[in-house]
Short mmCIF file of C-alpha atoms and ligand atoms in Angstrom, two decimals:
data_model
loop_
_atom_site.label_atom_id
_atom_site.label_comp_id
_atom_site.label_asym_id
_atom_site.label_seq_id
_atom_site.Cartn_x
_atom_site.Cartn_y
_atom_site.Cartn_z
CA MET A 212 0.00 0.00 0.00
CA LYS A 213 1.25 3.51 -0.82
CA LYS A 214 2.77 4.98 2.34
CA PHE A 215 1.45 8.25 3.65
CA SER A 216 3.86 11.16 3.14
CA PHE A 217 3.84 14.49 4.91
CA ALA A 218 5.37 17.96 4.52
CA PRO A 219 8.41 18.39 6.84
CA GLU A 220 6.75 21.31 8.66
CA LYS A 221 4.15 18.94 10.10
CA ASP A 222 5.75 18.54 13.52
CA VAL A 223 2.84 16.89 15.34
CA ASP A 224 2.08 13.25 14.55
CA VAL A 225 -1.55 13.11 15.64
CA ILE A 226 -4.09 15.57 17.01
CA ALA A 227 -7.11 13.85 18.54
CA VAL A 228 -10.48 15.56 18.95
CA GLY A 229 -13.21 14.57 21.38
CA ARG A 230 -13.82 13.37 24.88
CA ILE A 231 -11.50 13.04 27.80
CA ALA A 232 -13.39 11.33 30.59
CA ILE A 233 -12.82 9.13 33.60
CA ASP A 234 -13.08 5.35 33.74
CA LEU A 235 -14.11 3.87 37.07
CA ASN A 236 -13.25 0.19 36.87
CA PRO A 237 -14.36 -2.20 39.63
CA ASN A 238 -11.88 -3.68 42.05
CA GLU A 239 -14.39 -6.43 42.81
CA ILE A 240 -14.93 -8.33 39.55
CA HIS A 241 -17.33 -10.99 38.32
CA ARG A 242 -20.28 -9.31 40.00
CA THR A 243 -22.84 -6.70 39.00
CA LEU A 244 -22.23 -3.03 39.73
CA ASP A 245 -24.68 -2.98 42.64
CA LYS A 246 -22.38 -5.42 44.42
CA VAL A 247 -19.19 -3.45 43.74
CA ASN A 248 -17.86 -1.32 46.59
CA THR A 249 -14.62 0.12 45.25
CA PHE A 250 -13.34 1.31 41.90
CA THR A 251 -10.01 2.41 40.47
CA LYS A 252 -10.01 5.72 38.64
CA TYR A 253 -8.28 6.02 35.26
CA VAL A 254 -8.27 8.63 32.54
CA GLY A 255 -10.73 7.45 29.90
CA GLY A 256 -12.62 8.42 26.80
CA SER A 257 -11.86 6.64 23.55
CA PRO A 258 -9.93 9.47 21.83
CA ALA A 259 -8.07 10.20 25.07
CA ASN A 260 -7.08 6.53 25.35
CA ILE A 261 -5.84 6.55 21.75
CA ALA A 262 -3.85 9.74 22.43
CA VAL A 263 -2.30 8.13 25.51
CA GLY A 264 -1.49 4.99 23.50
CA LEU A 265 0.30 6.99 20.81
CA ALA A 266 2.19 9.07 23.40
CA ARG A 267 3.24 5.85 25.17
CA LEU A 268 4.59 4.68 21.81
CA GLY A 269 6.68 7.83 21.58
CA LYS A 270 4.61 9.80 19.08
CA LYS A 271 4.07 13.55 19.32
CA VAL A 272 0.41 13.96 20.20
CA GLY A 273 -1.91 16.93 20.57
CA PHE A 274 -5.53 17.08 21.69
CA ILE A 275 -8.48 19.39 21.13
CA GLY A 276 -11.12 19.03 23.79
CA LYS A 277 -13.07 20.50 26.68
CA VAL A 278 -12.81 19.33 30.26
CA SER A 279 -14.68 20.19 33.42
CA ASN A 280 -13.53 23.26 35.36
CA ASP A 281 -12.88 21.28 38.57
CA ALA A 282 -10.49 18.78 40.17
CA PHE A 283 -11.36 16.04 37.65
CA GLY A 284 -10.65 18.36 34.74
CA LYS A 285 -7.27 19.20 36.29
CA TYR A 286 -6.57 15.52 36.91
CA VAL A 287 -7.04 14.51 33.28
CA ALA A 288 -5.08 17.51 31.96
CA ASP A 289 -2.21 16.78 34.38
CA TYR A 290 -2.23 13.12 33.29
CA PHE A 291 -1.97 14.19 29.65
CA MET A 292 0.96 16.49 30.44
CA GLU A 293 2.69 13.70 32.36
CA LYS A 294 2.33 11.48 29.27
CA GLY A 295 3.75 14.23 27.04
CA ILE A 296 0.47 15.07 25.28
CA ASP A 297 0.15 18.73 24.33
CA VAL A 298 -2.75 20.30 26.24
CA SER A 299 -2.56 23.81 24.78
CA HIS A 300 -5.98 23.16 23.17
CA VAL A 301 -7.57 21.31 26.08
CA THR A 302 -9.68 23.99 27.72
CA PRO A 303 -11.97 24.15 30.78
CA SER A 304 -15.71 24.39 30.15
CA SER A 305 -17.31 27.69 31.11
CA ASP A 306 -20.91 26.79 32.00
CA GLY A 307 -20.42 24.12 34.63
CA GLU A 308 -20.26 21.16 32.25
CA VAL A 309 -18.91 18.03 33.90
CA LEU A 310 -16.42 15.35 32.94
CA GLY A 311 -18.02 12.16 31.61
CA LEU A 312 -17.81 9.15 33.91
CA THR A 313 -17.71 5.56 32.66
CA PHE A 314 -18.39 2.77 35.15
CA THR A 315 -17.21 -0.59 33.84
CA GLU A 316 -19.12 -3.63 35.02
CA ILE A 317 -17.13 -6.86 34.87
CA SER A 318 -20.04 -9.18 35.56
CA SER A 319 -18.37 -12.50 34.71
CA PRO A 320 -15.14 -13.89 33.23
CA THR A 321 -16.63 -13.40 29.76
CA GLU A 322 -19.12 -10.54 30.13
CA SER A 323 -18.57 -6.82 30.76
CA GLN A 324 -20.61 -3.73 30.14
CA ILE A 325 -20.20 0.00 30.63
CA LEU A 326 -22.52 2.51 32.30
CA MET A 327 -21.76 6.05 31.22
CA TYR A 328 -22.80 9.27 32.94
CA ARG A 329 -22.87 11.77 30.07
CA GLU A 330 -25.51 14.34 31.01
CA GLY A 331 -24.12 17.87 30.55
CA VAL A 332 -20.62 16.69 29.66
CA ALA A 333 -17.84 19.14 28.85
CA ASP A 334 -16.63 17.27 25.76
CA LEU A 335 -19.83 17.99 23.82
CA ALA A 336 -19.42 21.71 24.63
CA LEU A 337 -16.44 21.86 22.25
CA ALA A 338 -17.32 24.51 19.69
CA PRO A 339 -15.99 25.73 16.32
CA VAL A 340 -14.32 28.65 18.11
CA ASP A 341 -12.11 26.09 19.88
CA ILE A 342 -10.75 24.69 16.60
CA SER A 343 -7.44 26.23 15.52
CA GLU A 344 -6.56 26.00 11.84
CA ASP A 345 -2.88 26.71 12.59
CA TYR A 346 -2.81 23.88 15.13
CA ILE A 347 -4.38 21.33 12.79
CA LYS A 348 -2.10 22.44 9.96
CA ARG A 349 0.86 21.14 12.02
CA ALA A 350 -0.53 17.60 12.29
CA LYS A 351 0.14 14.61 10.07
CA PHE A 352 -3.11 12.99 11.24
CA LEU A 353 -6.33 14.28 12.78
CA LEU A 354 -8.29 11.69 14.80
CA ILE A 355 -12.04 12.27 14.98
CA SER A 356 -13.94 10.08 17.44
CA GLY A 357 -17.56 9.43 16.48
CA THR A 358 -19.20 10.21 19.79
CA ALA A 359 -18.07 13.83 19.33
CA LEU A 360 -20.63 14.01 16.48
CA ALA A 361 -23.53 13.16 18.81
CA ALA A 362 -24.51 16.77 19.60
CA SER A 363 -23.87 20.38 18.70
CA PRO A 364 -21.64 22.38 19.00
CA SER A 365 -19.12 19.52 19.21
CA ARG A 366 -20.49 18.16 15.90
CA GLU A 367 -19.81 21.41 14.04
CA ALA A 368 -16.40 21.70 15.72
CA CYS A 369 -15.44 18.27 14.36
CA PHE A 370 -16.57 19.02 10.82
CA LEU A 371 -14.67 22.32 10.92
CA ALA A 372 -11.57 20.44 12.11
CA MET A 373 -11.97 18.07 9.15
CA THR A 374 -12.31 21.02 6.76
CA TYR A 375 -9.05 22.50 8.07
CA ALA A 376 -7.40 19.08 7.81
CA LYS A 377 -8.44 18.69 4.17
CA LYS A 378 -7.19 22.23 3.42
CA HIS A 379 -3.72 21.47 4.84
CA ASP A 380 -3.27 17.83 3.74
CA THR A 381 -3.64 16.53 7.28
CA LYS A 382 -4.94 12.98 6.96
CA ILE A 383 -8.15 12.15 8.80
CA ILE A 384 -8.73 9.01 10.85
CA PHE A 385 -12.39 8.51 11.73
CA ASP A 386 -12.83 6.10 14.62
CA ILE A 387 -16.56 5.46 14.55
CA ASP A 388 -16.73 5.00 18.36
CA TYR A 389 -20.46 4.59 19.03
CA ARG A 390 -21.88 5.14 22.47
CA ASN A 391 -25.67 4.94 22.77
CA TYR A 392 -25.95 8.22 24.67
CA THR A 393 -27.01 11.66 23.38
CA TRP A 394 -27.93 10.55 19.83
CA LYS A 395 -31.54 11.37 18.94
CA SER A 396 -32.20 8.72 16.28
CA LYS A 397 -30.64 6.02 14.13
CA ALA A 398 -31.06 8.30 11.12
CA GLU A 399 -29.03 11.03 12.83
CA ILE A 400 -26.29 8.53 13.65
CA ALA A 401 -26.11 7.32 10.03
CA VAL A 402 -26.11 10.84 8.56
CA TYR A 403 -23.25 12.17 10.64
CA TYR A 404 -21.18 8.99 10.78
CA SER A 405 -21.36 8.50 7.00
CA LEU A 406 -20.56 12.17 6.34
CA ALA A 407 -17.42 11.83 8.48
CA GLY A 408 -16.56 8.40 7.05
CA GLN A 409 -16.77 9.75 3.51
CA ARG A 410 -14.26 12.48 4.40
CA SER A 411 -11.70 10.28 6.15
CA ASP A 412 -8.50 8.67 4.92
CA ILE A 413 -8.48 5.86 7.48
CA LEU A 414 -11.83 4.56 8.74
CA MET A 415 -12.17 2.10 11.60
CA GLY A 416 -14.99 0.73 13.66
CA SER A 417 -16.61 -2.44 14.87
CA ARG A 418 -18.97 -4.32 12.57
CA GLU A 419 -21.88 -3.05 14.65
CA GLU A 420 -20.68 0.53 14.19
CA PHE A 421 -20.47 0.11 10.42
CA GLU A 422 -24.04 -1.26 10.45
CA LEU A 423 -25.19 1.84 12.35
CA MET A 424 -23.36 4.07 9.86
CA GLU A 425 -25.12 2.28 6.97
CA MET A 426 -28.50 1.93 8.75
CA LEU A 427 -28.35 -1.84 8.30
CA ASP A 428 -30.51 -4.14 10.39
CA LYS A 429 -28.66 -6.21 12.97
CA GLY A 430 -27.76 -9.64 11.67
CA ASN A 431 -27.75 -8.58 8.01
CA ASP A 432 -25.39 -10.59 5.83
CA ILE A 433 -23.81 -7.78 3.83
CA PRO A 434 -20.15 -8.84 3.59
CA ASP A 435 -17.57 -6.59 5.20
CA TYR A 436 -15.80 -5.94 1.88
CA CYS A 437 -19.01 -4.34 0.56
CA LEU A 438 -19.06 -1.95 3.49
CA ALA A 439 -15.38 -1.20 2.94
CA ASP A 440 -15.82 -0.64 -0.81
CA ASN A 441 -18.33 2.12 -0.15
CA TYR A 442 -15.80 4.13 1.88
CA LEU A 443 -12.75 3.32 -0.23
CA PHE A 444 -14.79 4.71 -3.14
CA HIS A 445 -15.11 7.96 -1.18
CA GLY A 446 -11.34 8.26 -0.84
CA ASN A 447 -10.32 6.24 2.21
CA GLN A 448 -6.90 4.58 1.91
CA ILE A 449 -7.65 2.04 4.64
CA VAL A 450 -10.86 0.61 6.11
CA ILE A 451 -10.75 -1.61 9.20
CA ILE A 452 -13.78 -3.50 10.51
CA LYS A 453 -13.29 -4.97 13.99
CA HIS A 454 -15.00 -8.16 15.20
CA GLY A 455 -14.07 -8.45 18.88
CA LYS A 456 -12.30 -11.66 19.87
CA LYS A 457 -12.68 -12.97 16.29
CA GLY A 458 -10.26 -10.23 15.22
CA SER A 459 -10.67 -7.78 12.37
CA LEU A 460 -10.71 -7.29 8.61
CA ALA A 461 -8.64 -4.66 6.85
CA TYR A 462 -8.98 -3.34 3.31
CA SER A 463 -6.60 -0.98 1.51
CA SER A 464 -7.03 1.20 -1.56
CA ASP A 465 -4.55 -0.99 -3.50
CA ARG A 466 -7.24 -3.69 -3.29
CA LYS A 467 -5.53 -5.82 -0.65
CA ALA A 468 -7.67 -7.49 2.02
CA TYR A 469 -6.44 -8.97 5.29
CA LYS A 470 -8.17 -11.25 7.75
CA VAL A 471 -6.70 -10.66 11.20
CA GLY A 472 -7.16 -13.04 14.10
CA SER A 473 -6.47 -12.23 17.74
CA PHE A 474 -3.93 -13.22 20.36
CA SER A 475 -4.96 -15.61 23.12
CA VAL A 476 -5.15 -13.84 26.45
CA LYS A 477 -7.11 -14.21 29.70
CA LEU A 478 -9.92 -11.72 29.14
CA LEU A 479 -10.57 -9.33 32.01
CA LYS A 480 -12.83 -6.79 30.27
CA SER A 481 -13.92 -6.54 26.64
CA PHE A 482 -13.32 -2.77 26.57
CA GLY A 483 -10.20 -0.92 25.56
CA GLY A 484 -9.19 -3.24 22.74
CA GLY A 485 -10.35 -0.84 20.07
CA ASP A 486 -8.45 2.12 21.49
CA ALA A 487 -5.24 0.12 21.86
CA TYR A 488 -5.72 -1.26 18.34
CA ALA A 489 -6.19 2.23 16.88
CA SER A 490 -3.15 3.75 18.59
CA ALA A 491 -0.83 0.86 17.73
CA PHE A 492 -2.06 0.61 14.13
CA LEU A 493 -1.54 4.34 13.61
CA TYR A 494 1.93 4.03 15.15
CA GLY A 495 2.77 1.41 12.48
CA ILE A 496 1.46 3.66 9.70
CA LEU A 497 3.50 6.59 11.04
CA GLU A 498 6.57 4.34 11.15
CA GLY A 499 5.99 3.49 7.47
CA TRP A 500 5.33 -0.18 8.18
CA GLN A 501 3.41 -2.36 5.76
CA MET A 502 -0.19 -3.22 6.60
CA PRO A 503 0.40 -6.79 7.93
CA THR A 504 3.05 -5.60 10.41
CA SER A 505 0.87 -2.71 11.60
CA LEU A 506 -2.17 -4.99 11.92
CA GLU A 507 -0.29 -7.59 13.96
CA PHE A 508 1.17 -4.86 16.21
CA ALA A 509 -2.30 -3.37 16.70
CA THR A 510 -3.85 -6.74 17.47
CA ALA A 511 -1.18 -7.49 20.07
CA SER A 512 -1.66 -4.15 21.79
CA ALA A 513 -5.42 -4.73 21.86
CA ALA A 514 -4.98 -8.16 23.41
CA ARG A 515 -2.81 -6.73 26.17
CA VAL A 516 -5.42 -4.11 27.06
CA VAL A 517 -8.46 -6.41 27.18
CA SER A 518 -6.52 -8.55 29.66
CA SER A 519 -5.68 -5.49 31.82
CA HIS A 520 -7.72 -3.64 34.43
CA SER A 521 -7.24 -0.25 32.79
CA CYS A 522 -7.36 1.08 29.26
CA SER A 523 -5.22 4.25 29.32
CA ASP A 524 -2.77 3.06 31.98
CA ALA A 525 -2.40 -0.30 30.20
CA MET A 526 -1.21 1.23 26.92
CA ALA A 527 2.18 -0.27 26.07
CA THR A 528 5.54 0.81 24.71
CA ALA A 529 6.67 -0.59 21.36
CA GLU A 530 9.15 -2.84 23.16
CA GLU A 531 6.38 -4.28 25.37
CA ILE A 532 4.18 -5.02 22.35
CA ILE A 533 7.02 -6.57 20.37
CA SER A 534 7.99 -8.83 23.28
CA PHE A 535 4.31 -9.78 23.78
CA ILE A 536 4.23 -10.93 20.15
CA ALA A 537 7.53 -12.80 20.49
CA ASP A 538 6.34 -14.60 23.64
CA SER A 539 2.95 -15.54 22.16
CA ASN A 540 2.14 -18.77 20.35
CA GLU A 541 0.44 -16.79 17.58
CA ALA A 542 3.44 -14.75 16.36
CA GLY A 543 3.27 -14.52 12.57
CA THR A 544 -0.01 -16.43 12.37
CA VAL A 545 -2.70 -13.84 13.07
CA ILE A 546 -2.56 -12.14 9.68
CA GLU A 547 -3.75 -13.68 6.42
CA GLU A 548 -4.04 -11.87 3.09
CA ILE A 549 -7.38 -12.97 1.58
CA PRO A 550 -9.13 -12.51 -1.76
CA TRP A 551 -11.09 -9.26 -1.77
CA ASN A 552 -14.52 -10.88 -1.61
CA GLN A 553 -13.60 -13.61 0.87
CA SER A 554 -14.41 -11.76 4.06
CA ILE A 555 -15.46 -13.41 7.32
CA GLU A 556 -18.97 -13.97 5.93
CA GLY A 557 -17.73 -15.76 2.76
CA GLY A 558 -17.79 -14.80 -0.93
CA ARG A 559 -21.32 -13.42 -1.26
CA SER A 560 -21.79 -10.55 -3.73
CA CYS A 561 -22.55 -7.10 -2.38
CA ARG A 562 -26.15 -6.56 -3.49
N1 LIG B 13 -11.26 -11.44 23.93
C1 LIG B 13 -10.28 -10.92 23.19
N2 LIG B 13 -9.06 -11.53 23.14
C2 LIG B 13 -8.05 -11.01 22.39
N3 LIG B 13 -8.17 -9.88 21.64
C3 LIG B 13 -9.36 -9.25 21.66
C4 LIG B 13 -10.47 -9.71 22.42
N4 LIG B 13 -11.52 -8.85 22.23
C5 LIG B 13 -11.07 -7.89 21.38
N5 LIG B 13 -9.78 -8.13 21.04
C6 LIG B 13 -8.95 -7.32 20.13
O1 LIG B 13 -9.37 -5.98 20.20
C7 LIG B 13 -9.76 -5.53 18.90
C8 LIG B 13 -10.89 -4.52 19.03
O2 LIG B 13 -11.93 -5.10 19.80
P1 LIG B 13 -13.45 -4.78 19.41
O3 LIG B 13 -14.28 -5.19 20.57
O4 LIG B 13 -13.72 -5.38 18.10
O5 LIG B 13 -13.46 -3.20 19.20
P2 LIG B 13 -13.89 -2.07 20.26
O6 LIG B 13 -13.06 -2.32 21.49
O7 LIG B 13 -13.55 -0.80 19.55
O8 LIG B 13 -15.36 -2.27 20.47
C9 LIG B 13 -10.17 -6.80 18.16
O9 LIG B 13 -10.08 -6.61 16.75
C10 LIG B 13 -9.12 -7.78 18.67
O10 LIG B 13 -7.90 -7.58 17.97
O1 LIG B 14 -15.01 5.50 25.57
C1 LIG B 14 -15.22 5.80 26.75
O2 LIG B 14 -15.64 6.91 27.16
C2 LIG B 14 -14.93 4.71 27.76
C3 LIG B 14 -13.48 4.23 27.56
O3 LIG B 14 -12.61 5.00 28.34
C4 LIG B 14 -13.39 2.76 27.98
O4 LIG B 14 -12.06 2.39 28.25
C5 LIG B 14 -13.93 1.97 26.84
O5 LIG B 14 -15.10 1.69 26.78
C6 LIG B 14 -12.99 1.69 25.72
O6 LIG B 14 -13.76 1.50 24.59
P1 LIG B 14 -13.30 0.56 23.36
O7 LIG B 14 -11.81 0.65 23.20
O8 LIG B 14 -14.03 1.13 22.20
O9 LIG B 14 -13.74 -0.82 23.72
#
């Protein structure tokens, strides 16, 4: 696949836009939330986790977002600074908006859910006035996280950020990132997700998130490659469709398709894999690696995080991921190049 190239004046690897929140993960596991007494606090929020993952991998990361004007807002901003993430465009909300809270429920060795408190959150107060063209111009990649499209003015802020990115050849990664809060209808979800997906250069999401973007009924048998084709047609270089423990499928504009398995780990929580995957995959792309190497690296990072208690704190260095791969039984076996129309569902035609 043609490698991405960037003007030398682009001195920031990735600028992420969207929510910084707090994860409260249970210290008592394999029980429902009502039976949990204590939690461990971590920085959370999908785009924040991805930013932390990239910073942990040594990339130069910026962030555009709004946080609460209180101790929690200071906590997340301080954590970002400690990780080396630029916070010059992370600003406190002005009308009392709060930081989102995500309670993870680890109800059994195989089941986990999240309960999010997102009423009046600061991240959705991000407005076009907060988007700096000069800042975005410096970035190789702009990461847009789908939940930031769930309400105005954050929605307009994201589309303005994408306009600036297009103007200055900053490549756009759209991580679909669906959370069933704030959205008013399935039609609204599909409109805004597909608008963003048609403007991106790298598009990633779970199968369920692609189905929401395409307004497809659950359980439909449209093959993944058909979903990918639609967005490659609109200019994406890479489309990745994630399938949980089964792994993922990746499609590139040079018509190469990859079926990616997963590494065997002891699952603790099924959350965090996507954020680790996104940060490690993007690291590989920034390093100029070929798709299979980036996909394996991403899959390994994801496996580490779903077997960890945290998401942000569990993000790994490149050395940790490489040694995880070396120590695993699946090294070199998780990636398979497949014929374009032989996705996980088989060789069915698109329509
Ligand atoms: N149980 C698991 N064991 C190992 N890897 C996993 C497991 N669940 C997810 N992963 C990895 O994390 C990636 C993303 O997980 P997924 O649940 O599909 O996305 P998201 O976390 O964004 O919802 C998967 O493609 C896979 O590589
Ligand atoms: O996205 C959130 O606000 C919660 C995250 O911090 C949490 O770690 C999580 O759900 C990760 O999501 P995933 O990587 O998409 O599974």
